[in-house]
């Protein structure tokens, strides 16, 4: 059996050693440029150009063909997408599943709606990789994913909600408050995979404390945590330290956000995916 994990690029992952893996790119579009969220893109340059360029910008999800190409060659596929509530990526992947299974008799594709993005997708993918490694059957891994998703969460801290509001992913009135200098918006991926704002915090220090408190409120007891940031390694490191001070054995690491998460989280943005008991 050839197992494969495929994720859309909102997971911030282009290489996933130890298992057959492919990433399908989301895209960022402006009047002058198209940025493909893959390993060849200079994210710093993109973020810089977007800041200079105040014109219209948007994103697009992978199409059915992109997903089909990524499934190629495998007979057991786990495809994981950004929340179906904010993107068409899940719908494309589902269509690709139907076509792939029809064209490849015996092949099976399970499409996971992460109801989230970024580091929470990574947590799920890491577990899938472990279960494949343990040689668990496909159906059992499916069940385990569903159970595991009840115990994973995503919190974020954003300095600006401009791109989210402009593209209809949050209320423009709320985005205005976030635009006030020094204000950080702390929120979470809701149960149904939408953006839920929880706190307006004055200053980054306060925001990071609030994030950690929210982790604990959500049942974090030192399980795995994965942090992604958009050009804010200091805040990521500070959150990591806070977590380790309370839970010294926590399995935690930091990674830079790639294009899609960087576009929406914007300069300074922070995402943390974590497990609860
Ligand atoms: O299909 C597309 O064009 C992609 C649209 C994606 C829209 C939202 C991306 C959010 C990225 C921002 C903070 C985390 C929010 C979590 C919500 C579930 C990151």
CSV table of C-alpha atoms and ligand atoms in Angstrom, one decimal:
chain,number,residue,atom,x,y,z
A,1,UNK,CA,0.0,0.0,0.0
A,2,UNK,CA,1.4,3.4,-0.9
A,3,UNK,CA,0.3,6.0,1.7
A,4,UNK,CA,0.7,9.7,1.0
A,5,UNK,CA,-0.1,12.8,3.0
A,6,UNK,CA,-1.1,15.9,1.0
A,7,UNK,CA,-1.9,19.3,2.4
A,8,UNK,CA,-2.7,22.7,1.0
A,9,UNK,CA,0.0,25.3,1.6
A,10,UNK,CA,-1.9,26.9,4.5
A,11,UNK,CA,-0.2,24.3,6.6
A,12,UNK,CA,3.2,26.2,6.1
A,13,UNK,CA,4.8,22.9,5.2
A,14,UNK,CA,6.7,22.1,2.0
A,15,UNK,CA,8.8,19.2,3.2
A,16,UNK,CA,7.5,16.5,5.5
A,17,UNK,CA,10.2,13.8,5.9
A,18,UNK,CA,9.6,10.2,6.7
A,19,UNK,CA,6.4,9.8,4.6
A,20,UNK,CA,5.4,10.4,1.0
A,21,UNK,CA,4.1,14.0,0.9
A,22,UNK,CA,3.0,16.7,-1.5
A,23,UNK,CA,1.8,20.3,-0.9
A,24,UNK,CA,-0.8,22.0,-3.1
A,25,UNK,CA,-0.4,25.8,-3.4
A,26,UNK,CA,-2.8,28.5,-2.6
A,27,UNK,CA,-2.2,31.8,-4.4
A,28,UNK,CA,-2.1,35.4,-3.6
A,29,UNK,CA,-3.1,37.8,-6.3
A,30,UNK,CA,-2.6,41.6,-6.7
A,31,UNK,CA,-3.1,43.8,-9.7
A,32,UNK,CA,0.6,43.4,-10.5
A,33,UNK,CA,1.6,40.0,-9.3
A,34,UNK,CA,0.7,36.5,-8.5
A,35,UNK,CA,2.4,34.8,-5.6
A,36,UNK,CA,2.4,31.0,-5.6
A,37,UNK,CA,2.7,29.6,-2.0
A,38,UNK,CA,5.4,27.1,-2.7
A,39,UNK,CA,9.0,26.6,-1.7
A,40,UNK,CA,10.3,29.0,-4.4
A,41,UNK,CA,8.6,32.1,-3.2
A,42,UNK,CA,10.4,34.8,-1.3
A,43,UNK,CA,7.8,35.5,1.4
A,44,UNK,CA,9.7,38.5,2.8
A,45,UNK,CA,9.6,40.1,-0.6
A,46,UNK,CA,5.9,39.4,-0.9
A,47,UNK,CA,5.0,40.9,2.5
A,48,UNK,CA,7.1,43.9,1.7
A,49,UNK,CA,5.5,44.4,-1.8
A,50,UNK,CA,2.0,44.0,-0.2
A,51,UNK,CA,2.8,46.7,2.3
A,52,UNK,CA,4.0,49.1,-0.4
A,53,UNK,CA,1.1,48.3,-2.7
A,54,UNK,CA,-2.2,49.4,-1.1
A,55,UNK,CA,-4.3,48.2,-4.1
A,56,UNK,CA,-6.7,45.3,-4.2
A,57,UNK,CA,-5.4,41.9,-3.3
A,58,UNK,CA,-6.9,38.5,-2.7
A,59,UNK,CA,-6.2,34.7,-2.6
A,60,UNK,CA,-7.4,31.6,-4.4
A,61,UNK,CA,-7.5,28.0,-3.4
A,62,UNK,CA,-6.1,25.0,-5.2
A,63,UNK,CA,-8.3,23.6,-8.0
A,64,UNK,CA,-9.4,20.0,-8.5
A,65,UNK,CA,-6.6,19.4,-11.0
A,66,UNK,CA,-4.0,20.6,-8.4
A,67,UNK,CA,-5.2,18.1,-5.9
A,68,UNK,CA,-5.4,15.3,-8.4
A,69,UNK,CA,-1.8,15.9,-9.4
A,70,UNK,CA,-0.7,15.7,-5.8
A,71,UNK,CA,-2.6,12.4,-5.2
A,72,UNK,CA,-0.8,10.8,-8.1
A,73,UNK,CA,0.9,7.5,-7.6
A,74,UNK,CA,-0.6,6.8,-4.1
A,75,UNK,CA,-3.3,4.3,-3.2
A,76,UNK,CA,-4.1,5.6,0.3
A,77,UNK,CA,-4.2,9.4,0.6
A,78,UNK,CA,-4.8,11.7,3.6
A,79,UNK,CA,-5.5,15.1,2.2
A,80,UNK,CA,-5.8,17.9,4.7
A,81,UNK,CA,-7.2,21.4,4.0
A,82,UNK,CA,-7.7,24.8,5.5
A,83,UNK,CA,-11.1,25.2,7.1
A,84,UNK,CA,-14.0,24.7,4.6
A,85,UNK,CA,-15.7,27.7,6.2
A,86,UNK,CA,-13.2,30.2,4.9
A,87,UNK,CA,-11.9,28.6,1.7
A,88,UNK,CA,-12.9,26.4,-1.3
A,89,UNK,CA,-9.8,24.2,-0.8
A,90,UNK,CA,-11.8,21.5,1.0
A,91,UNK,CA,-14.5,21.4,-1.8
A,92,UNK,CA,-11.8,21.1,-4.5
A,93,UNK,CA,-10.1,18.3,-2.6
A,94,UNK,CA,-13.5,16.5,-2.2
A,95,UNK,CA,-14.1,16.6,-5.9
A,96,UNK,CA,-10.6,15.4,-6.6
A,97,UNK,CA,-11.2,12.5,-4.2
A,98,UNK,CA,-14.3,11.4,-6.2
A,99,UNK,CA,-12.4,11.6,-9.5
A,100,UNK,CA,-9.3,9.9,-8.2
A,101,UNK,CA,-11.2,7.0,-6.7
A,102,UNK,CA,-13.1,6.5,-9.9
A,103,UNK,CA,-10.0,6.6,-12.1
A,104,UNK,CA,-7.9,4.4,-9.7
A,105,UNK,CA,-10.1,1.5,-8.6
A,106,UNK,CA,-9.1,0.4,-5.1
A,107,UNK,CA,-7.5,3.7,-4.2
A,108,UNK,CA,-8.9,5.6,-1.2
A,109,UNK,CA,-8.7,9.2,-0.3
A,110,UNK,CA,-9.7,10.7,3.0
A,111,UNK,CA,-10.1,14.5,3.0
A,112,UNK,CA,-9.7,16.1,6.4
A,113,UNK,CA,-11.4,19.5,6.9
A,114,UNK,CA,-9.0,20.9,9.5
A,115,UNK,CA,-11.6,23.5,10.5
A,116,UNK,CA,-8.5,25.5,11.1
A,117,UNK,CA,-5.2,26.2,9.4
A,118,UNK,CA,-1.4,26.5,9.9
A,119,UNK,CA,0.1,24.8,13.0
A,120,UNK,CA,-3.1,23.0,13.9
A,121,UNK,CA,-2.9,21.3,10.5
A,122,UNK,CA,0.7,20.4,11.2
A,123,UNK,CA,-0.3,18.7,14.5
A,124,UNK,CA,-2.8,16.5,12.7
A,125,UNK,CA,-0.3,15.7,9.9
A,126,UNK,CA,2.4,14.7,12.4
A,127,UNK,CA,0.0,12.2,14.0
A,128,UNK,CA,-1.1,10.8,10.7
A,129,UNK,CA,2.6,10.2,9.8
A,130,UNK,CA,3.1,8.4,13.1
A,131,UNK,CA,0.0,6.2,12.5
A,132,UNK,CA,1.2,5.4,9.0
A,133,UNK,CA,4.5,4.5,10.5
A,134,UNK,CA,2.8,2.2,13.0
A,135,UNK,CA,1.2,0.5,10.0
A,136,UNK,CA,-2.3,1.1,11.2
A,137,UNK,CA,-5.0,0.4,8.6
A,138,UNK,CA,-6.5,3.3,6.6
A,139,UNK,CA,-9.9,3.1,8.2
A,140,UNK,CA,-8.5,3.1,11.7
A,141,UNK,CA,-6.4,6.1,11.0
A,142,UNK,CA,-9.5,7.9,9.8
A,143,UNK,CA,-11.2,7.2,13.1
A,144,UNK,CA,-8.2,8.3,15.0
A,145,UNK,CA,-8.0,11.6,13.1
A,146,UNK,CA,-11.6,12.4,14.0
A,147,UNK,CA,-10.9,11.7,17.7
A,148,UNK,CA,-7.7,13.7,17.6
A,149,UNK,CA,-9.4,16.7,16.1
A,150,UNK,CA,-11.5,17.1,19.2
A,151,UNK,CA,-8.2,17.7,21.1
A,152,UNK,CA,-6.4,20.2,18.9
A,153,UNK,CA,-6.9,23.9,18.9
A,154,UNK,CA,-5.7,27.1,17.2
A,155,UNK,CA,-5.2,30.5,18.7
A,156,UNK,CA,-3.9,33.6,16.9
A,157,UNK,CA,-2.6,37.0,17.7
A,158,UNK,CA,-2.8,39.6,14.9
A,159,UNK,CA,-1.7,43.3,14.6
A,160,UNK,CA,-3.9,43.9,11.6
A,161,UNK,CA,-7.1,42.4,10.2
A,162,UNK,CA,-7.0,44.4,7.0
A,163,UNK,CA,-6.5,41.6,4.6
A,164,UNK,CA,-9.0,39.4,6.4
A,165,UNK,CA,-11.6,42.1,6.3
A,166,UNK,CA,-11.0,43.1,2.7
A,167,UNK,CA,-11.5,39.6,1.6
A,168,UNK,CA,-14.7,39.1,3.6
A,169,UNK,CA,-13.3,36.8,6.3
A,170,UNK,CA,-14.0,39.2,9.3
A,171,UNK,CA,-16.3,42.0,9.9
A,172,UNK,CA,-14.8,45.4,8.7
A,173,UNK,CA,-15.9,47.2,11.9
A,174,UNK,CA,-13.9,44.8,14.0
A,175,UNK,CA,-10.9,45.1,11.7
A,176,UNK,CA,-11.0,48.9,12.3
A,177,UNK,CA,-10.5,48.4,16.0
A,178,UNK,CA,-7.6,46.1,15.3
A,179,UNK,CA,-6.0,48.7,13.2
A,180,UNK,CA,-5.5,51.0,16.2
A,181,UNK,CA,-1.8,51.3,17.0
A,182,UNK,CA,-0.6,48.9,19.6
A,183,UNK,CA,-3.8,46.8,19.7
A,184,UNK,CA,-3.4,43.1,19.2
A,185,UNK,CA,-6.4,40.9,18.4
A,186,UNK,CA,-6.3,37.5,20.1
A,187,UNK,CA,-8.7,34.9,18.8
A,188,UNK,CA,-9.3,31.3,17.9
A,189,UNK,CA,-10.5,29.0,15.2
A,190,UNK,CA,-14.1,28.3,16.3
A,191,UNK,CA,-15.7,24.9,16.5
A,192,UNK,CA,-17.1,25.4,13.0
A,193,UNK,CA,-13.9,26.7,11.5
A,194,UNK,CA,-14.4,30.4,11.5
A,195,UNK,CA,-12.4,33.2,13.0
A,196,UNK,CA,-13.5,34.0,16.5
A,197,UNK,CA,-12.1,37.1,18.1
A,198,UNK,CA,-11.7,36.8,21.9
A,199,UNK,CA,-9.7,39.8,23.2
A,200,UNK,CA,-8.4,43.2,22.2
A,201,UNK,CA,-5.0,43.5,24.0
A,202,UNK,CA,-2.9,46.6,24.5
A,203,UNK,CA,0.6,45.6,23.6
A,204,UNK,CA,2.3,42.4,22.6
A,205,UNK,CA,3.3,41.4,26.1
A,206,UNK,CA,-0.3,41.4,27.3
A,207,UNK,CA,-1.4,39.6,24.1
A,208,UNK,CA,1.1,36.8,24.6
A,209,UNK,CA,0.0,36.4,28.3
A,210,UNK,CA,-3.6,36.3,27.1
A,211,UNK,CA,-2.8,33.6,24.5
A,212,UNK,CA,-1.1,31.4,27.1
A,213,UNK,CA,-4.1,31.8,29.5
A,214,UNK,CA,-6.5,30.9,26.6
A,215,UNK,CA,-4.4,27.8,25.9
A,216,UNK,CA,-4.8,26.7,29.5
A,217,UNK,CA,-8.5,27.5,29.5
A,218,UNK,CA,-8.9,25.2,26.5
A,219,UNK,CA,-7.3,22.3,28.4
A,220,UNK,CA,-3.6,22.7,27.4
A,221,UNK,CA,-1.6,20.6,29.9
A,222,UNK,CA,1.8,20.5,28.2
A,223,UNK,CA,0.9,18.5,25.1
A,224,UNK,CA,2.4,19.3,21.7
A,225,UNK,CA,2.5,22.9,20.6
A,226,UNK,CA,3.5,24.4,17.2
A,227,UNK,CA,3.9,28.1,16.6
A,228,UNK,CA,4.0,29.8,13.3
A,229,UNK,CA,4.8,33.5,12.9
A,230,UNK,CA,4.9,36.1,10.1
A,231,UNK,CA,8.3,37.8,10.6
A,232,UNK,CA,7.9,38.0,14.4
A,233,UNK,CA,10.5,35.5,15.8
A,234,UNK,CA,10.8,37.5,19.0
A,235,UNK,CA,7.1,37.1,19.9
A,236,UNK,CA,7.2,33.4,18.9
A,237,UNK,CA,10.2,32.8,21.1
A,238,UNK,CA,8.6,34.7,24.0
A,239,UNK,CA,5.4,32.6,23.8
A,240,UNK,CA,7.5,29.4,23.6
A,241,UNK,CA,9.4,30.5,26.8
A,242,UNK,CA,6.1,31.2,28.6
A,243,UNK,CA,4.8,27.7,27.7
A,244,UNK,CA,8.1,26.0,28.7
A,245,UNK,CA,8.2,27.9,32.0
A,246,UNK,CA,4.9,26.3,33.0
A,247,UNK,CA,5.4,23.0,31.1
A,248,UNK,CA,9.1,22.3,30.9
A,249,UNK,CA,8.6,19.0,29.0
A,250,UNK,CA,6.4,20.4,26.3
A,251,UNK,CA,7.2,19.2,22.8
A,252,UNK,CA,7.2,22.6,21.0
A,253,UNK,CA,8.7,24.3,18.0
A,254,UNK,CA,8.5,27.4,15.9
A,255,UNK,CA,8.3,27.8,12.2
A,256,UNK,CA,7.9,30.7,9.8
A,257,UNK,CA,4.5,31.1,8.1
A,258,UNK,CA,4.6,30.7,4.3
A,259,UNK,CA,2.6,32.9,1.8
A,260,UNK,CA,-1.0,32.2,2.6
A,261,UNK,CA,-0.8,32.5,6.4
A,262,UNK,CA,1.5,35.5,6.0
A,263,UNK,CA,-0.9,37.3,3.7
A,264,UNK,CA,-3.8,36.9,6.2
A,265,UNK,CA,-1.9,37.0,9.5
A,266,UNK,CA,0.2,39.9,8.2
A,267,UNK,CA,3.4,41.3,9.5
A,268,UNK,CA,3.8,40.4,13.2
A,269,UNK,CA,1.0,37.8,13.3
A,270,UNK,CA,1.4,34.7,15.4
A,271,UNK,CA,-0.5,31.3,15.3
A,272,UNK,CA,-0.3,28.5,17.9
A,273,UNK,CA,-1.7,25.0,17.4
A,274,UNK,CA,-1.8,22.9,20.5
A,275,UNK,CA,-3.2,19.8,22.1
A,276,UNK,CA,-5.6,19.6,25.1
A,277,UNK,CA,-6.0,16.6,27.4
B,1,LIG,O1,-9.4,30.0,-0.5
B,1,LIG,C1,-8.7,31.0,-0.2
B,1,LIG,O2,-8.6,32.0,-1.0
B,1,LIG,C2,-8.1,31.1,1.1
B,1,LIG,C3,-8.8,31.9,2.2
B,1,LIG,C4,-8.3,31.8,3.6
B,1,LIG,C5,-8.9,32.7,4.5
B,1,LIG,C6,-8.4,32.7,6.0
B,1,LIG,C7,-7.0,32.4,6.2
B,1,LIG,C8,-6.5,32.7,7.6
B,1,LIG,C9,-5.0,32.6,7.8
B,1,LIG,C10,-5.2,34.0,10.0
B,1,LIG,C11,-5.5,33.7,11.4
B,1,LIG,C12,-6.0,32.3,11.7
B,1,LIG,C13,-7.5,32.1,11.5
B,1,LIG,C14,-8.0,30.8,11.8
B,1,LIG,C15,-9.4,30.6,11.4
B,1,LIG,C16,-10.0,29.2,11.4
B,1,LIG,C17,-4.5,32.9,9.2
